[in-house]
Amino acid sequence: MDRYFHFIIDACDAGSTVAAFCASRNFSRRLIIRLRKSPEYIRINGNSAFTTAVLSAGDVLDLHVAEDPPSEKLVPTEMPLSILYEDEDLCVIDKPADMPVHLSMGNYSRTVANACAWYYRQEKTPFIFRAVNRLDRDTTGAMIVAKNPFAAAACGPAAQVHRIQTEYLAIVEGIPPAEGTVDAPIAREPGSVMLRRVSPGAGDRAVTHFTRLAVRELSDAEGNQTFSLILLTLETGRTHQIRVHMKALGFPLPGDYLYCRDYRFFARSPLHAWRLTFPLPVDSRPLTVTAPVPEDMRMAFPEYFDFQFFQEN
């Protein structure tokens, strides 16, 4: 989507060039270069200007960040899309289970990207799918989509000031310690494209913090099994990090088709991106968005979610 900005320059920014002013407002270097090549998208007091122009107090600066051409491969698909938050730059959705984020081999029409494309087509808004944080296929919860090139750059991995703090809820087998930290590198499983494993002395550093919230026994025809509800935060964002770390500790997520194929109590890995806290792209104001806990996790710990958890949080 095209994005338009309207700034009135105050005394603090007087003497800055347009490029320096943009950099101070979370414009990426790439976007500033794009503006440099398209001076018709820069106007000072209504007149076309270059990024080298020097600003004065009281100047009116208008900027136009043009959208890229949309991909013809992304086919809009009508699917339910739960919106938790939306503004000019970002859309936070509540991703359901069994929905991949991106198109891939065998997944061309039932992804989050397809659902978003349909949503914005109904609003007659040009759209390119840009996922800021990515969730595994079976992971539910809050996921950020950038609506324009500015937001994608401002919230992307290169913008260190814009760190997304994600709190996850998960259900694991057994009873882990009351709290703990896993600091163990993760590497690709040899010979596998998908699988990951803890690999001391190799791989990428991965750090996961967890707190045990509740413990409960569930029963089926084969007997009882103990599960724990845990809250997790990450310092790093490695592929399958929570799933791999909890399995390595001996407390895997049940229903995980890659790491714990026990589907007696859960049809998917019960992992939920419950709460996101992140700075907004334009002014860095912090925003917190919470995604409702899905039914399968609520039913496993009904007393906790119905009475304790939401009262305290």
Tab-separated table of C-alpha atoms in Angstrom:
chain	number	residue	atom	x	y	z
A	1	MET	CA	0.000	0.000	0.000
A	2	ASP	CA	1.201	3.544	-0.706
A	3	ARG	CA	2.005	5.491	2.455
A	4	TYR	CA	1.832	9.273	2.803
A	5	PHE	CA	3.485	11.296	5.557
A	6	HIS	CA	2.829	14.887	6.608
A	7	PHE	CA	5.318	16.515	8.994
A	8	ILE	CA	5.565	20.056	10.364
A	9	ILE	CA	9.210	20.700	11.193
A	10	ASP	CA	9.895	22.034	14.678
A	11	ALA	CA	12.974	23.836	15.995
A	12	CYS	CA	14.613	20.581	17.125
A	13	ASP	CA	14.815	19.321	13.535
A	14	ALA	CA	15.676	22.633	11.903
A	15	GLY	CA	18.969	22.379	10.028
A	16	SER	CA	18.535	18.668	9.262
A	17	THR	CA	18.469	17.432	5.709
A	18	VAL	CA	15.416	15.530	4.519
A	19	ALA	CA	17.511	12.342	4.566
A	20	ALA	CA	18.635	12.895	8.175
A	21	PHE	CA	15.085	13.743	9.256
A	22	CYS	CA	13.745	10.572	7.635
A	23	ALA	CA	16.432	8.466	9.315
A	24	SER	CA	15.359	9.880	12.688
A	25	ARG	CA	11.767	8.804	11.933
A	26	ASN	CA	12.607	5.117	11.328
A	27	PHE	CA	12.930	5.321	7.548
A	28	SER	CA	15.385	2.656	6.458
A	29	ARG	CA	18.442	3.442	4.376
A	30	ARG	CA	16.836	1.652	1.440
A	31	LEU	CA	13.697	3.782	1.626
A	32	ILE	CA	15.730	6.971	1.827
A	33	ILE	CA	17.610	5.889	-1.314
A	34	ARG	CA	14.253	5.291	-3.024
A	35	LEU	CA	13.137	8.810	-2.096
A	36	ARG	CA	16.464	10.181	-3.362
A	37	LYS	CA	15.766	8.601	-6.729
A	38	SER	CA	12.188	9.938	-6.777
A	39	PRO	CA	12.290	13.603	-5.735
A	40	GLU	CA	8.721	14.030	-6.975
A	41	TYR	CA	7.717	12.081	-3.838
A	42	ILE	CA	9.299	14.736	-1.590
A	43	ARG	CA	7.641	18.128	-1.140
A	44	ILE	CA	8.651	20.979	1.127
A	45	ASN	CA	5.953	23.630	1.452
A	46	GLY	CA	4.344	22.151	-1.649
A	47	ASN	CA	7.470	22.245	-3.807
A	48	SER	CA	9.387	19.230	-5.065
A	49	ALA	CA	12.665	18.727	-3.206
A	50	PHE	CA	15.653	16.392	-2.848
A	51	THR	CA	16.797	14.399	0.190
A	52	THR	CA	19.734	16.826	0.516
A	53	ALA	CA	17.404	19.785	1.091
A	54	VAL	CA	17.855	21.473	4.481
A	55	LEU	CA	14.738	21.892	6.604
A	56	SER	CA	13.739	25.001	8.521
A	57	ALA	CA	11.433	25.388	11.505
A	58	GLY	CA	7.834	25.626	10.331
A	59	ASP	CA	8.443	23.832	7.016
A	60	VAL	CA	5.750	21.400	5.888
A	61	LEU	CA	7.328	18.162	4.659
A	62	ASP	CA	5.197	15.721	2.671
A	63	LEU	CA	6.556	12.305	1.701
A	64	HIS	CA	5.123	9.597	-0.513
A	65	VAL	CA	6.393	6.029	-0.115
A	66	ALA	CA	5.173	4.155	-3.185
A	67	GLU	CA	4.182	0.493	-3.025
A	68	ASP	CA	5.903	-2.177	-5.104
A	69	PRO	CA	3.960	-4.079	-7.781
A	70	PRO	CA	1.984	-6.956	-6.186
A	71	SER	CA	2.890	-10.561	-6.921
A	72	GLU	CA	0.621	-12.351	-9.374
A	73	LYS	CA	1.366	-15.652	-7.599
A	74	LEU	CA	-0.585	-14.647	-4.482
A	75	VAL	CA	-4.202	-15.617	-5.105
A	76	PRO	CA	-6.765	-14.047	-2.720
A	77	THR	CA	-8.654	-16.806	-0.878
A	78	GLU	CA	-11.777	-16.209	1.184
A	79	MET	CA	-11.061	-17.441	4.710
A	80	PRO	CA	-11.912	-16.142	8.190
A	81	LEU	CA	-9.368	-13.545	9.332
A	82	SER	CA	-9.496	-12.313	12.912
A	83	ILE	CA	-8.012	-8.805	13.239
A	84	LEU	CA	-6.662	-7.900	16.686
A	85	TYR	CA	-5.286	-4.460	15.752
A	86	GLU	CA	-4.942	-2.369	12.592
A	87	ASP	CA	-3.652	1.072	11.635
A	88	GLU	CA	-2.100	2.662	8.534
A	89	ASP	CA	1.094	0.636	8.879
A	90	LEU	CA	0.365	-2.647	10.623
A	91	CYS	CA	-2.241	-5.332	10.935
A	92	VAL	CA	-2.063	-7.810	13.829
A	93	ILE	CA	-4.023	-10.980	13.151
A	94	ASP	CA	-4.968	-13.936	15.333
A	95	LYS	CA	-3.534	-16.833	13.333
A	96	PRO	CA	-5.459	-20.106	13.623
A	97	ALA	CA	-3.909	-23.560	13.778
A	98	ASP	CA	-3.239	-25.611	10.641
A	99	MET	CA	-2.564	-22.542	8.511
A	100	PRO	CA	0.886	-21.887	7.031
A	101	VAL	CA	2.029	-18.282	6.905
A	102	HIS	CA	3.611	-18.318	3.433
A	103	LEU	CA	2.982	-20.051	0.140
A	104	SER	CA	5.052	-23.196	-0.279
A	105	MET	CA	5.073	-26.453	-2.197
A	106	GLY	CA	1.550	-27.842	-1.862
A	107	ASN	CA	0.281	-24.701	-0.072
A	108	TYR	CA	-0.768	-22.156	-2.680
A	109	SER	CA	-4.190	-21.007	-1.493
A	110	ARG	CA	-4.793	-21.756	2.208
A	111	THR	CA	-2.158	-19.579	3.845
A	112	VAL	CA	-2.229	-16.441	5.953
A	113	ALA	CA	-0.929	-14.593	2.885
A	114	ASN	CA	-3.935	-15.692	0.812
A	115	ALA	CA	-6.385	-14.717	3.572
A	116	CYS	CA	-4.817	-11.257	3.923
A	117	ALA	CA	-4.870	-10.752	0.152
A	118	TRP	CA	-8.618	-11.487	0.140
A	119	TYR	CA	-9.255	-9.148	3.084
A	120	TYR	CA	-7.540	-6.204	1.411
A	121	ARG	CA	-9.062	-6.932	-1.980
A	122	GLN	CA	-12.504	-6.476	-0.380
A	123	GLU	CA	-11.285	-3.072	0.820
A	124	LYS	CA	-10.023	-2.346	-2.714
A	125	THR	CA	-6.530	-1.768	-1.328
A	126	PRO	CA	-3.398	-2.890	-3.213
A	127	PHE	CA	-1.533	-5.347	-1.017
A	128	ILE	CA	1.809	-7.114	-0.740
A	129	PHE	CA	2.157	-9.678	2.030
A	130	ARG	CA	4.966	-8.895	4.491
A	131	ALA	CA	5.016	-10.968	7.686
A	132	VAL	CA	6.975	-9.257	10.475
A	133	ASN	CA	6.941	-12.170	12.922
A	134	ARG	CA	6.354	-15.696	11.662
A	135	LEU	CA	4.586	-18.561	13.355
A	136	ASP	CA	4.798	-22.273	12.586
A	137	ARG	CA	1.873	-23.877	10.806
A	138	ASP	CA	0.222	-25.261	13.966
A	139	THR	CA	1.142	-22.350	16.236
A	140	THR	CA	-1.736	-19.992	16.968
A	141	GLY	CA	-1.834	-16.400	18.103
A	142	ALA	CA	-0.760	-12.845	17.375
A	143	MET	CA	1.130	-12.208	14.155
A	144	ILE	CA	2.109	-8.849	12.662
A	145	VAL	CA	1.713	-8.008	8.973
A	146	ALA	CA	3.344	-4.846	7.596
A	147	LYS	CA	1.046	-2.987	5.204
A	148	ASN	CA	3.644	-0.902	3.362
A	149	PRO	CA	7.395	-0.762	2.640
A	150	PHE	CA	7.977	1.769	5.432
A	151	ALA	CA	6.437	-0.439	8.129
A	152	ALA	CA	8.219	-3.536	6.835
A	153	ALA	CA	11.593	-1.798	7.065
A	154	ALA	CA	10.901	-0.111	10.402
A	155	CYS	CA	9.798	-3.363	12.050
A	156	GLY	CA	12.212	-5.655	10.241
A	157	PRO	CA	15.267	-7.443	11.656
A	158	ALA	CA	17.620	-4.664	10.540
A	159	ALA	CA	15.878	-2.147	12.805
A	160	GLN	CA	17.300	-3.164	16.159
A	161	VAL	CA	15.318	-0.504	18.015
A	162	HIS	CA	12.098	-2.256	17.018
A	163	ARG	CA	12.278	-5.472	18.972
A	164	ILE	CA	9.117	-7.506	19.250
A	165	GLN	CA	8.582	-9.060	22.672
A	166	THR	CA	6.449	-12.180	22.365
A	167	GLU	CA	4.999	-14.125	25.271
A	168	TYR	CA	4.023	-17.673	24.371
A	169	LEU	CA	1.781	-20.125	26.149
A	170	ALA	CA	2.486	-23.818	25.679
A	171	ILE	CA	1.350	-27.143	27.082
A	172	VAL	CA	4.098	-29.708	27.601
A	173	GLU	CA	4.265	-33.294	28.805
A	174	GLY	CA	5.424	-33.811	32.391
A	175	ILE	CA	6.307	-31.280	35.075
A	176	PRO	CA	9.224	-28.972	34.237
A	177	PRO	CA	10.930	-26.834	36.923
A	178	ALA	CA	8.974	-23.876	38.265
A	179	GLU	CA	11.100	-21.627	36.066
A	180	GLY	CA	14.256	-21.830	34.037
A	181	THR	CA	16.317	-20.780	31.045
A	182	VAL	CA	17.502	-22.935	28.176
A	183	ASP	CA	20.664	-21.578	26.549
A	184	ALA	CA	21.466	-24.189	23.928
A	185	PRO	CA	22.419	-23.765	20.254
A	186	ILE	CA	20.078	-25.120	17.603
A	187	ALA	CA	21.197	-26.633	14.315
A	188	ARG	CA	19.564	-28.428	11.418
A	189	GLU	CA	19.219	-32.185	11.845
A	190	PRO	CA	21.705	-33.806	9.438
A	191	GLY	CA	19.956	-35.050	6.329
A	192	SER	CA	16.693	-33.211	7.072
A	193	VAL	CA	15.271	-30.022	5.633
A	194	MET	CA	12.698	-29.548	8.403
A	195	LEU	CA	14.033	-31.026	11.640
A	196	ARG	CA	16.133	-29.100	14.139
A	197	ARG	CA	18.016	-30.277	17.219
A	198	VAL	CA	20.044	-28.951	20.131
A	199	SER	CA	23.646	-29.168	18.990
A	200	PRO	CA	26.295	-28.223	21.598
A	201	GLY	CA	29.321	-26.656	19.970
A	202	ALA	CA	27.484	-26.043	16.698
A	203	GLY	CA	24.455	-24.242	15.329
A	204	ASP	CA	23.096	-20.828	16.294
A	205	ARG	CA	22.747	-19.594	19.862
A	206	ALA	CA	19.195	-19.934	21.160
A	207	VAL	CA	17.859	-18.755	24.533
A	208	THR	CA	14.405	-19.590	25.920
A	209	HIS	CA	13.003	-18.522	29.304
A	210	PHE	CA	10.036	-20.361	30.807
A	211	THR	CA	7.776	-20.282	33.875
A	212	ARG	CA	5.454	-23.100	34.911
A	213	LEU	CA	1.913	-21.815	35.457
A	214	ALA	CA	-0.165	-24.906	36.212
A	215	VAL	CA	-0.111	-28.708	36.251
A	216	ARG	CA	-2.980	-31.044	35.413
A	217	GLU	CA	-3.635	-34.714	34.688
A	218	LEU	CA	-5.684	-35.688	31.642
A	219	SER	CA	-7.220	-39.114	31.153
A	220	ASP	CA	-8.008	-41.358	28.199
A	221	ALA	CA	-8.614	-45.066	27.670
A	222	GLU	CA	-4.930	-45.790	28.243
A	223	GLY	CA	-4.784	-44.024	31.604
A	224	ASN	CA	-3.629	-40.702	33.013
A	225	GLN	CA	-0.958	-38.365	31.730
A	226	THR	CA	0.454	-35.238	33.361
A	227	PHE	CA	0.740	-31.958	31.477
A	228	SER	CA	2.017	-28.517	32.416
A	229	LEU	CA	1.001	-25.100	31.155
A	230	ILE	CA	4.037	-22.842	30.744
A	231	LEU	CA	4.733	-19.233	29.778
A	232	LEU	CA	7.759	-18.612	27.552
A	233	THR	CA	9.745	-15.666	26.256
A	234	LEU	CA	12.579	-15.793	23.746
A	235	GLU	CA	15.831	-13.904	23.435
A	236	THR	CA	16.411	-15.377	19.986
A	237	GLY	CA	14.098	-16.500	17.207
A	238	ARG	CA	15.444	-19.767	15.838
A	239	THR	CA	13.339	-22.139	13.767
A	240	HIS	CA	11.225	-24.412	16.035
A	241	GLN	CA	13.061	-22.961	19.056
A	242	ILE	CA	10.426	-23.619	21.743
A	243	ARG	CA	9.582	-27.063	20.409
A	244	VAL	CA	13.228	-28.129	20.185
A	245	HIS	CA	14.277	-26.691	23.546
A	246	MET	CA	11.387	-28.204	25.492
A	247	LYS	CA	11.946	-31.591	23.885
A	248	ALA	CA	15.633	-31.417	24.782
A	249	LEU	CA	14.641	-30.767	28.417
A	250	GLY	CA	12.428	-33.846	28.374
A	251	PHE	CA	9.129	-31.951	28.271
A	252	PRO	CA	7.979	-32.004	24.621
A	253	LEU	CA	4.836	-30.408	23.281
A	254	PRO	CA	2.311	-33.207	22.588
A	255	GLY	CA	0.708	-33.411	19.174
A	256	ASP	CA	3.859	-32.070	17.511
A	257	TYR	CA	4.113	-33.811	14.154
A	258	LEU	CA	7.882	-33.347	14.054
A	259	TYR	CA	9.060	-33.784	17.631
A	260	CYS	CA	6.357	-35.617	19.624
A	261	ARG	CA	3.794	-37.550	17.596
A	262	ASP	CA	1.433	-38.261	20.468
A	263	TYR	CA	-2.026	-37.142	19.360
A	264	ARG	CA	-4.102	-38.745	22.141
A	265	PHE	CA	-4.858	-35.441	23.864
A	266	PHE	CA	-3.938	-32.764	21.321
A	267	ALA	CA	-4.396	-32.798	17.558
A	268	ARG	CA	-1.651	-30.191	17.117
A	269	SER	CA	1.247	-28.824	19.125
A	270	PRO	CA	-0.400	-26.573	21.770
A	271	LEU	CA	1.690	-23.444	21.295
A	272	HIS	CA	0.151	-19.968	21.264
A	273	ALA	CA	1.681	-16.506	20.699
A	274	TRP	CA	-0.376	-14.940	23.457
A	275	ARG	CA	0.913	-11.401	23.828
A	276	LEU	CA	3.006	-9.098	21.625
A	277	THR	CA	4.605	-5.856	22.752
A	278	PHE	CA	6.325	-3.764	20.100
A	279	PRO	CA	7.025	-0.129	19.149
A	280	LEU	CA	4.841	1.399	16.472
A	281	PRO	CA	6.817	2.281	13.325
A	282	VAL	CA	6.192	6.035	13.171
A	283	ASP	CA	6.730	7.241	16.734
A	284	SER	CA	8.098	4.139	18.541
A	285	ARG	CA	5.172	4.263	20.974
A	286	PRO	CA	4.865	0.801	22.600
A	287	LEU	CA	1.766	-1.240	21.831
A	288	THR	CA	0.642	-4.475	23.474
A	289	VAL	CA	-1.758	-6.832	21.676
A	290	THR	CA	-3.216	-9.994	23.239
A	291	ALA	CA	-4.637	-12.959	21.311
A	292	PRO	CA	-7.421	-15.059	22.897
A	293	VAL	CA	-6.272	-18.499	24.035
A	294	PRO	CA	-7.565	-21.164	21.594
A	295	GLU	CA	-10.214	-23.636	22.675
A	296	ASP	CA	-8.032	-26.759	22.825
A	297	MET	CA	-5.647	-25.112	25.297
A	298	ARG	CA	-8.440	-23.551	27.343
A	299	MET	CA	-10.201	-26.895	27.690
A	300	ALA	CA	-7.036	-28.560	28.972
A	301	PHE	CA	-6.704	-26.001	31.806
A	302	PRO	CA	-10.226	-24.553	32.175
A	303	GLU	CA	-9.952	-23.481	35.811
A	304	TYR	CA	-6.709	-21.614	35.204
A	305	PHE	CA	-7.844	-19.706	32.135
A	306	ASP	CA	-11.386	-19.024	33.326
A	307	PHE	CA	-10.511	-17.730	36.766
A	308	GLN	CA	-6.862	-17.095	37.510
A	309	PHE	CA	-4.981	-16.287	34.323
A	310	PHE	CA	-7.096	-13.493	32.896
A	311	GLN	CA	-7.769	-11.908	36.268
A	312	GLU	CA	-4.035	-11.522	36.834
A	313	ASN	CA	-3.125	-10.540	33.265
